[in-house]
Amino acid sequence: MVEILYFAWLRDRLGRSRETFVLPRDGGLSVRDIMDGLRRRGAAYEEIFAEGGGPIRCAVNQEFAALDSPVRAGDELAFFPPVTGG
Amino acid sequence: MLVDIRVQEETFSLDAEIARLAATGFDVGGIGAFIGLVRGDAGLAALALEHYPGMTESMIARIVAQAGTRFDLLACTVIHRVGRLPVGAPIVLVLCAAAHRGAALEATGFVIDWLKTQAPFWKREDYPDGQARWVAARESDEAAAARWDAGDPSEA
């Protein structure tokens, strides 16, 4: 199982800040695979995770990650817009 | 190097933070300072800032560590506020203490430039009529960080 976190407008749009994602028993998914899986959870997901649906960044275990980064059971995967602090 | 990183709702006192660095006992010859404020663009009422607890602190620590090595810093303080901040309120404080001014000033620029592109904070603009809008990232911030050629702290 993977813990998924959402921040900023992604959280507003989805109406939740976290949820879980169950990995297939044979494991071995990438961030992109999980985005494809999430897209099936509803219209808001489809919009957000569509190709060109808006600039989204991600982090695996609190490290910036790429779409092809691997995700394993127990990982924390976060989706958020490009950062705007400072 | 003495490092102090805080993410907090409360404001901060420049005087108190400078006094803390001056009292470290290191041979501090200069302290570079940057203070970011909430700019009152187009009738803005307030900014709401959120962050990714845990990742924020570790990313700032990495940026500060890199600045410490590159500029031979003696001490560095970074305080970043979160929550709802009215126009004119201070958002962020970066203090870099070194033996000489060049390193102190350059390190301060390095830390704030990388913080803006690497630390997971997000700003929402709140307007008096109740409208709210998430701030989009700016390419000029990426460019500002990129000018510090040698080092993307996320790749350290």
PDB file of C-alpha atoms in Angstrom:
ATOM      1  CA  MET A   1       0.000   0.000   0.000  1.00  0.00           C
ATOM      2  CA  VAL A   2       1.157   3.522  -0.807  1.00  0.00           C
ATOM      3  CA  GLU A   3       0.137   6.644   1.101  1.00  0.00           C
ATOM      4  CA  ILE A   4      -0.734   9.444  -1.325  1.00  0.00           C
ATOM      5  CA  LEU A   5      -0.707  13.108  -0.270  1.00  0.00           C
ATOM      6  CA  TYR A   6      -2.122  16.112  -2.134  1.00  0.00           C
ATOM      7  CA  PHE A   7      -1.250  19.763  -1.619  1.00  0.00           C
ATOM      8  CA  ALA A   8      -2.526  23.202  -2.676  1.00  0.00           C
ATOM      9  CA  TRP A   9      -4.994  23.251  -5.597  1.00  0.00           C
ATOM     10  CA  LEU A  10      -4.781  19.502  -6.123  1.00  0.00           C
ATOM     11  CA  ARG A  11      -6.147  18.955  -2.618  1.00  0.00           C
ATOM     12  CA  ASP A  12      -8.850  21.607  -3.132  1.00  0.00           C
ATOM     13  CA  ARG A  13      -9.906  20.085  -6.435  1.00  0.00           C
ATOM     14  CA  LEU A  14      -9.980  16.499  -5.128  1.00  0.00           C
ATOM     15  CA  GLY A  15     -11.503  17.431  -1.770  1.00  0.00           C
ATOM     16  CA  ARG A  16      -8.987  15.348   0.162  1.00  0.00           C
ATOM     17  CA  SER A  17      -5.449  15.669   1.457  1.00  0.00           C
ATOM     18  CA  ARG A  18      -4.529  11.979   1.581  1.00  0.00           C
ATOM     19  CA  GLU A  19      -5.635   8.518   0.565  1.00  0.00           C
ATOM     20  CA  THR A  20      -4.151   5.113  -0.045  1.00  0.00           C
ATOM     21  CA  PHE A  21      -3.342   3.189  -3.185  1.00  0.00           C
ATOM     22  CA  VAL A  22      -3.035  -0.570  -3.195  1.00  0.00           C
ATOM     23  CA  LEU A  23      -0.188  -1.846  -5.339  1.00  0.00           C
ATOM     24  CA  PRO A  24      -0.616  -5.009  -7.384  1.00  0.00           C
ATOM     25  CA  ARG A  25       0.832  -8.089  -5.734  1.00  0.00           C
ATOM     26  CA  ASP A  26       3.697  -8.306  -8.193  1.00  0.00           C
ATOM     27  CA  GLY A  27       4.678  -4.711  -7.304  1.00  0.00           C
ATOM     28  CA  GLY A  28       6.868  -2.667  -9.600  1.00  0.00           C
ATOM     29  CA  LEU A  29       4.905   0.467 -10.429  1.00  0.00           C
ATOM     30  CA  SER A  30       6.148   3.894 -11.422  1.00  0.00           C
ATOM     31  CA  VAL A  31       4.662   7.253 -10.444  1.00  0.00           C
ATOM     32  CA  ARG A  32       3.150   7.384 -13.931  1.00  0.00           C
ATOM     33  CA  ASP A  33       1.461   3.991 -13.452  1.00  0.00           C
ATOM     34  CA  ILE A  34      -0.110   5.217 -10.222  1.00  0.00           C
ATOM     35  CA  MET A  35      -1.313   8.401 -11.921  1.00  0.00           C
ATOM     36  CA  ASP A  36      -2.960   6.196 -14.555  1.00  0.00           C
ATOM     37  CA  GLY A  37      -4.640   4.207 -11.785  1.00  0.00           C
ATOM     38  CA  LEU A  38      -5.824   7.325  -9.951  1.00  0.00           C
ATOM     39  CA  ARG A  39      -7.344   8.687 -13.133  1.00  0.00           C
ATOM     40  CA  ARG A  40      -9.988   5.967 -12.870  1.00  0.00           C
ATOM     41  CA  ARG A  41     -11.186   7.311  -9.506  1.00  0.00           C
ATOM     42  CA  GLY A  42     -13.361  10.077 -10.909  1.00  0.00           C
ATOM     43  CA  ALA A  43     -13.720  13.139 -13.097  1.00  0.00           C
ATOM     44  CA  ALA A  44     -11.591  15.419 -10.892  1.00  0.00           C
ATOM     45  CA  TYR A  45      -8.744  12.891 -10.965  1.00  0.00           C
ATOM     46  CA  GLU A  46      -9.050  12.486 -14.683  1.00  0.00           C
ATOM     47  CA  GLU A  47      -8.778  16.231 -15.143  1.00  0.00           C
ATOM     48  CA  ILE A  48      -5.796  16.638 -12.836  1.00  0.00           C
ATOM     49  CA  PHE A  49      -3.804  13.653 -14.010  1.00  0.00           C
ATOM     50  CA  ALA A  50      -4.585  13.977 -17.720  1.00  0.00           C
ATOM     51  CA  GLU A  51      -1.639  14.603 -20.040  1.00  0.00           C
ATOM     52  CA  GLY A  52      -1.255  18.371 -20.095  1.00  0.00           C
ATOM     53  CA  GLY A  53      -3.804  18.746 -17.259  1.00  0.00           C
ATOM     54  CA  GLY A  54      -1.559  21.263 -15.559  1.00  0.00           C
ATOM     55  CA  PRO A  55       1.930  21.372 -14.150  1.00  0.00           C
ATOM     56  CA  ILE A  56       2.200  18.766 -11.392  1.00  0.00           C
ATOM     57  CA  ARG A  57       5.270  17.818  -9.398  1.00  0.00           C
ATOM     58  CA  CYS A  58       5.702  14.754  -7.239  1.00  0.00           C
ATOM     59  CA  ALA A  59       7.842  13.466  -4.413  1.00  0.00           C
ATOM     60  CA  VAL A  60       8.500   9.914  -3.255  1.00  0.00           C
ATOM     61  CA  ASN A  61       9.365   9.666   0.439  1.00  0.00           C
ATOM     62  CA  GLN A  62       9.771  13.453   0.549  1.00  0.00           C
ATOM     63  CA  GLU A  63      12.332  13.586  -2.285  1.00  0.00           C
ATOM     64  CA  PHE A  64      11.422  15.205  -5.612  1.00  0.00           C
ATOM     65  CA  ALA A  65      10.737  12.413  -8.069  1.00  0.00           C
ATOM     66  CA  ALA A  66      10.162  11.929 -11.797  1.00  0.00           C
ATOM     67  CA  LEU A  67       7.236  10.244 -13.545  1.00  0.00           C
ATOM     68  CA  ASP A  68       9.290   7.115 -14.107  1.00  0.00           C
ATOM     69  CA  SER A  69      10.503   6.922 -10.488  1.00  0.00           C
ATOM     70  CA  PRO A  70       9.654   3.568  -8.882  1.00  0.00           C
ATOM     71  CA  VAL A  71       7.109   3.389  -6.067  1.00  0.00           C
ATOM     72  CA  ARG A  72       7.181   0.548  -3.575  1.00  0.00           C
ATOM     73  CA  ALA A  73       4.907  -0.689  -0.783  1.00  0.00           C
ATOM     74  CA  GLY A  74       5.120   1.602   2.249  1.00  0.00           C
ATOM     75  CA  ASP A  75       6.257   4.623   0.238  1.00  0.00           C
ATOM     76  CA  GLU A  76       4.779   8.085   0.667  1.00  0.00           C
ATOM     77  CA  LEU A  77       3.901   9.636  -2.690  1.00  0.00           C
ATOM     78  CA  ALA A  78       2.955  13.329  -2.829  1.00  0.00           C
ATOM     79  CA  PHE A  79       1.460  15.287  -5.735  1.00  0.00           C
ATOM     80  CA  PHE A  80       1.567  19.083  -5.770  1.00  0.00           C
ATOM     81  CA  PRO A  81       1.941  22.122  -8.042  1.00  0.00           C
ATOM     82  CA  PRO A  82       5.346  23.718  -8.666  1.00  0.00           C
ATOM     83  CA  VAL A  83       6.438  25.321  -5.399  1.00  0.00           C
ATOM     84  CA  THR A  84       5.857  29.028  -4.696  1.00  0.00           C
ATOM     85  CA  GLY A  85       7.444  29.778  -1.325  1.00  0.00           C
ATOM     86  CA  GLY A  86       9.899  32.456  -0.264  1.00  0.00           C
TER      87      GLY A  86
ATOM     88  CA  MET B   1      28.305  25.933  11.015  1.00  0.00           C
ATOM     89  CA  LEU B   2      25.401  26.738  13.304  1.00  0.00           C
ATOM     90  CA  VAL B   3      22.108  26.034  11.511  1.00  0.00           C
ATOM     91  CA  ASP B   4      18.671  27.086  12.688  1.00  0.00           C
ATOM     92  CA  ILE B   5      15.663  26.254  10.477  1.00  0.00           C
ATOM     93  CA  ARG B   6      12.116  27.010  11.583  1.00  0.00           C
ATOM     94  CA  VAL B   7       8.710  26.775   9.893  1.00  0.00           C
ATOM     95  CA  GLN B   8       6.169  28.584  12.038  1.00  0.00           C
ATOM     96  CA  GLU B   9       2.966  30.610  12.081  1.00  0.00           C
ATOM     97  CA  GLU B  10       4.326  33.285  14.422  1.00  0.00           C
ATOM     98  CA  THR B  11       6.237  36.286  13.167  1.00  0.00           C
ATOM     99  CA  PHE B  12       9.948  36.750  13.861  1.00  0.00           C
ATOM    100  CA  SER B  13      12.165  39.476  15.265  1.00  0.00           C
ATOM    101  CA  LEU B  14      15.103  40.528  13.098  1.00  0.00           C
ATOM    102  CA  ASP B  15      16.851  42.074  16.110  1.00  0.00           C
ATOM    103  CA  ALA B  16      16.518  38.934  18.191  1.00  0.00           C
ATOM    104  CA  GLU B  17      17.735  36.674  15.373  1.00  0.00           C
ATOM    105  CA  ILE B  18      20.744  38.857  14.588  1.00  0.00           C
ATOM    106  CA  ALA B  19      21.621  39.026  18.274  1.00  0.00           C
ATOM    107  CA  ARG B  20      21.543  35.222  18.425  1.00  0.00           C
ATOM    108  CA  LEU B  21      23.991  34.942  15.514  1.00  0.00           C
ATOM    109  CA  ALA B  22      26.266  37.652  16.903  1.00  0.00           C
ATOM    110  CA  ALA B  23      26.430  35.815  20.220  1.00  0.00           C
ATOM    111  CA  THR B  24      27.525  32.468  18.754  1.00  0.00           C
ATOM    112  CA  GLY B  25      31.136  33.043  19.731  1.00  0.00           C
ATOM    113  CA  PHE B  26      32.289  32.500  16.130  1.00  0.00           C
ATOM    114  CA  ASP B  27      34.359  35.210  14.494  1.00  0.00           C
ATOM    115  CA  VAL B  28      31.409  36.679  12.599  1.00  0.00           C
ATOM    116  CA  GLY B  29      32.397  39.687  10.510  1.00  0.00           C
ATOM    117  CA  GLY B  30      29.131  40.182   8.681  1.00  0.00           C
ATOM    118  CA  ILE B  31      25.582  38.931   8.415  1.00  0.00           C
ATOM    119  CA  GLY B  32      23.644  38.950   5.135  1.00  0.00           C
ATOM    120  CA  ALA B  33      19.881  39.291   5.569  1.00  0.00           C
ATOM    121  CA  PHE B  34      16.867  38.803   3.333  1.00  0.00           C
ATOM    122  CA  ILE B  35      13.312  39.409   4.512  1.00  0.00           C
ATOM    123  CA  GLY B  36      10.416  38.554   2.197  1.00  0.00           C
ATOM    124  CA  LEU B  37       7.124  40.426   2.706  1.00  0.00           C
ATOM    125  CA  VAL B  38       3.560  39.884   1.473  1.00  0.00           C
ATOM    126  CA  ARG B  39       3.314  42.223  -1.537  1.00  0.00           C
ATOM    127  CA  GLY B  40      -0.070  43.942  -1.919  1.00  0.00           C
ATOM    128  CA  ASP B  41      -0.608  43.106  -5.610  1.00  0.00           C
ATOM    129  CA  ALA B  42      -3.945  44.121  -7.153  1.00  0.00           C
ATOM    130  CA  GLY B  43      -6.080  44.522  -4.073  1.00  0.00           C
ATOM    131  CA  LEU B  44      -4.793  41.395  -2.353  1.00  0.00           C
ATOM    132  CA  ALA B  45      -6.044  40.987   1.244  1.00  0.00           C
ATOM    133  CA  ALA B  46      -3.755  38.203   2.449  1.00  0.00           C
ATOM    134  CA  LEU B  47      -1.618  35.248   1.422  1.00  0.00           C
ATOM    135  CA  ALA B  48      -2.283  31.783   2.806  1.00  0.00           C
ATOM    136  CA  LEU B  49       0.880  29.670   2.908  1.00  0.00           C
ATOM    137  CA  GLU B  50       0.985  25.919   3.256  1.00  0.00           C
ATOM    138  CA  HIS B  51       3.853  23.457   3.137  1.00  0.00           C
ATOM    139  CA  TYR B  52       4.796  19.786   3.186  1.00  0.00           C
ATOM    140  CA  PRO B  53       5.888  19.159   6.783  1.00  0.00           C
ATOM    141  CA  GLY B  54       9.079  17.138   6.939  1.00  0.00           C
ATOM    142  CA  MET B  55      10.094  17.595   3.319  1.00  0.00           C
ATOM    143  CA  THR B  56      10.195  21.375   3.798  1.00  0.00           C
ATOM    144  CA  GLU B  57      12.670  21.201   6.642  1.00  0.00           C
ATOM    145  CA  SER B  58      14.873  18.622   4.924  1.00  0.00           C
ATOM    146  CA  MET B  59      15.007  20.588   1.657  1.00  0.00           C
ATOM    147  CA  ILE B  60      15.918  23.825   3.466  1.00  0.00           C
ATOM    148  CA  ALA B  61      18.559  21.951   5.481  1.00  0.00           C
ATOM    149  CA  ARG B  62      20.082  20.662   2.251  1.00  0.00           C
ATOM    150  CA  ILE B  63      20.163  24.141   0.689  1.00  0.00           C
ATOM    151  CA  VAL B  64      21.732  25.621   3.824  1.00  0.00           C
ATOM    152  CA  ALA B  65      24.333  22.842   4.013  1.00  0.00           C
ATOM    153  CA  GLN B  66      25.322  23.507   0.437  1.00  0.00           C
ATOM    154  CA  ALA B  67      25.548  27.270   1.066  1.00  0.00           C
ATOM    155  CA  GLY B  68      27.638  26.595   4.161  1.00  0.00           C
ATOM    156  CA  THR B  69      30.228  24.642   2.216  1.00  0.00           C
ATOM    157  CA  ARG B  70      30.268  26.862  -0.838  1.00  0.00           C
ATOM    158  CA  PHE B  71      30.537  30.183   1.032  1.00  0.00           C
ATOM    159  CA  ASP B  72      32.285  29.044   4.195  1.00  0.00           C
ATOM    160  CA  LEU B  73      29.445  30.191   6.427  1.00  0.00           C
ATOM    161  CA  LEU B  74      29.707  30.329  10.196  1.00  0.00           C
ATOM    162  CA  ALA B  75      25.973  30.322  10.840  1.00  0.00           C
ATOM    163  CA  CYS B  76      22.682  30.386   8.975  1.00  0.00           C
ATOM    164  CA  THR B  77      19.128  31.005  10.136  1.00  0.00           C
ATOM    165  CA  VAL B  78      16.070  30.401   7.951  1.00  0.00           C
ATOM    166  CA  ILE B  79      12.585  31.129   9.287  1.00  0.00           C
ATOM    167  CA  HIS B  80       9.617  30.609   6.966  1.00  0.00           C
ATOM    168  CA  ARG B  81       6.100  31.437   8.065  1.00  0.00           C
ATOM    169  CA  VAL B  82       2.953  29.515   7.131  1.00  0.00           C
ATOM    170  CA  GLY B  83      -0.733  30.226   7.631  1.00  0.00           C
ATOM    171  CA  ARG B  84      -2.664  33.359   6.669  1.00  0.00           C
ATOM    172  CA  LEU B  85      -0.482  36.455   6.379  1.00  0.00           C
ATOM    173  CA  PRO B  86      -1.844  39.963   5.671  1.00  0.00           C
ATOM    174  CA  VAL B  87      -0.314  42.352   3.140  1.00  0.00           C
ATOM    175  CA  GLY B  88       2.941  43.784   4.482  1.00  0.00           C
ATOM    176  CA  ALA B  89       3.585  40.881   6.852  1.00  0.00           C
ATOM    177  CA  PRO B  90       7.021  39.259   6.842  1.00  0.00           C
ATOM    178  CA  ILE B  91       7.010  35.765   5.266  1.00  0.00           C
ATOM    179  CA  VAL B  92      10.598  34.605   5.272  1.00  0.00           C
ATOM    180  CA  LEU B  93      13.898  35.472   6.925  1.00  0.00           C
ATOM    181  CA  VAL B  94      17.307  34.319   5.730  1.00  0.00           C
ATOM    182  CA  LEU B  95      20.396  35.273   7.721  1.00  0.00           C
ATOM    183  CA  CYS B  96      23.876  34.149   6.671  1.00  0.00           C
ATOM    184  CA  ALA B  97      26.836  34.871   8.921  1.00  0.00           C
ATOM    185  CA  ALA B  98      30.407  34.730   7.615  1.00  0.00           C
ATOM    186  CA  ALA B  99      33.806  36.200   8.316  1.00  0.00           C
ATOM    187  CA  HIS B 100      33.437  38.700   5.451  1.00  0.00           C
ATOM    188  CA  ARG B 101      30.631  40.513   3.647  1.00  0.00           C
ATOM    189  CA  GLY B 102      31.073  38.942   0.204  1.00  0.00           C
ATOM    190  CA  ALA B 103      30.356  35.444   1.405  1.00  0.00           C
ATOM    191  CA  ALA B 104      27.523  36.579   3.682  1.00  0.00           C
ATOM    192  CA  LEU B 105      25.734  38.462   0.906  1.00  0.00           C
ATOM    193  CA  GLU B 106      26.235  35.818  -1.761  1.00  0.00           C
ATOM    194  CA  ALA B 107      25.132  33.008   0.520  1.00  0.00           C
ATOM    195  CA  THR B 108      21.961  34.906   1.373  1.00  0.00           C
ATOM    196  CA  GLY B 109      21.081  35.165  -2.322  1.00  0.00           C
ATOM    197  CA  PHE B 110      21.916  31.503  -2.888  1.00  0.00           C
ATOM    198  CA  VAL B 111      19.685  30.331  -0.032  1.00  0.00           C
ATOM    199  CA  ILE B 112      16.635  32.410  -0.944  1.00  0.00           C
ATOM    200  CA  ASP B 113      16.928  31.639  -4.671  1.00  0.00           C
ATOM    201  CA  TRP B 114      17.043  27.889  -4.062  1.00  0.00           C
ATOM    202  CA  LEU B 115      14.404  28.034  -1.347  1.00  0.00           C
ATOM    203  CA  LYS B 116      11.978  29.560  -3.826  1.00  0.00           C
ATOM    204  CA  THR B 117      12.354  26.691  -6.283  1.00  0.00           C
ATOM    205  CA  GLN B 118      13.116  23.704  -4.007  1.00  0.00           C
ATOM    206  CA  ALA B 119      11.257  24.089  -0.717  1.00  0.00           C
ATOM    207  CA  PRO B 120       7.687  22.758  -0.852  1.00  0.00           C
ATOM    208  CA  PHE B 121       5.645  25.817   0.070  1.00  0.00           C
ATOM    209  CA  TRP B 122       2.552  27.024  -1.792  1.00  0.00           C
ATOM    210  CA  LYS B 123       0.924  30.453  -1.714  1.00  0.00           C
ATOM    211  CA  ARG B 124      -2.764  31.177  -2.157  1.00  0.00           C
ATOM    212  CA  GLU B 125      -3.895  34.750  -2.761  1.00  0.00           C
ATOM    213  CA  ASP B 126      -7.029  35.749  -0.839  1.00  0.00           C
ATOM    214  CA  TYR B 127      -8.998  38.792  -2.012  1.00  0.00           C
ATOM    215  CA  PRO B 128     -11.417  40.973  -0.007  1.00  0.00           C
ATOM    216  CA  ASP B 129     -14.424  39.694  -2.019  1.00  0.00           C
ATOM    217  CA  GLY B 130     -13.747  36.119  -0.911  1.00  0.00           C
ATOM    218  CA  GLN B 131     -12.054  35.016  -4.136  1.00  0.00           C
ATOM    219  CA  ALA B 132      -8.932  32.898  -3.778  1.00  0.00           C
ATOM    220  CA  ARG B 133      -6.281  31.951  -6.325  1.00  0.00           C
ATOM    221  CA  TRP B 134      -3.258  29.660  -6.044  1.00  0.00           C
ATOM    222  CA  VAL B 135      -0.084  31.431  -7.146  1.00  0.00           C
ATOM    223  CA  ALA B 136       1.612  29.959 -10.231  1.00  0.00           C
ATOM    224  CA  ALA B 137       5.352  29.335 -10.193  1.00  0.00           C
ATOM    225  CA  ARG B 138       7.433  31.834 -12.155  1.00  0.00           C
ATOM    226  CA  GLU B 139      10.126  30.967 -14.656  1.00  0.00           C
ATOM    227  CA  SER B 140      12.165  33.922 -13.426  1.00  0.00           C
ATOM    228  CA  ASP B 141      12.546  32.128 -10.083  1.00  0.00           C
ATOM    229  CA  GLU B 142      13.974  29.064 -11.842  1.00  0.00           C
ATOM    230  CA  ALA B 143      16.359  31.327 -13.723  1.00  0.00           C
ATOM    231  CA  ALA B 144      17.447  33.044 -10.510  1.00  0.00           C
ATOM    232  CA  ALA B 145      18.325  29.699  -8.949  1.00  0.00           C
ATOM    233  CA  ALA B 146      20.011  28.423 -12.100  1.00  0.00           C
ATOM    234  CA  ARG B 147      22.529  31.266 -12.091  1.00  0.00           C
ATOM    235  CA  TRP B 148      24.208  29.572  -9.093  1.00  0.00           C
ATOM    236  CA  ASP B 149      25.651  27.223 -11.717  1.00  0.00           C
ATOM    237  CA  ALA B 150      27.272  24.590  -9.580  1.00  0.00           C
ATOM    238  CA  GLY B 151      24.645  23.363  -7.398  1.00  0.00           C
ATOM    239  CA  ASP B 152      21.145  22.135  -7.455  1.00  0.00           C
ATOM    240  CA  PRO B 153      20.695  21.110  -3.800  1.00  0.00           C
ATOM    241  CA  SER B 154      18.102  18.506  -4.755  1.00  0.00           C
ATOM    242  CA  GLU B 155      20.842  16.638  -6.577  1.00  0.00           C
ATOM    243  CA  ALA B 156      23.264  16.812  -3.673  1.00  0.00           C
TER     244      ALA B 156
END
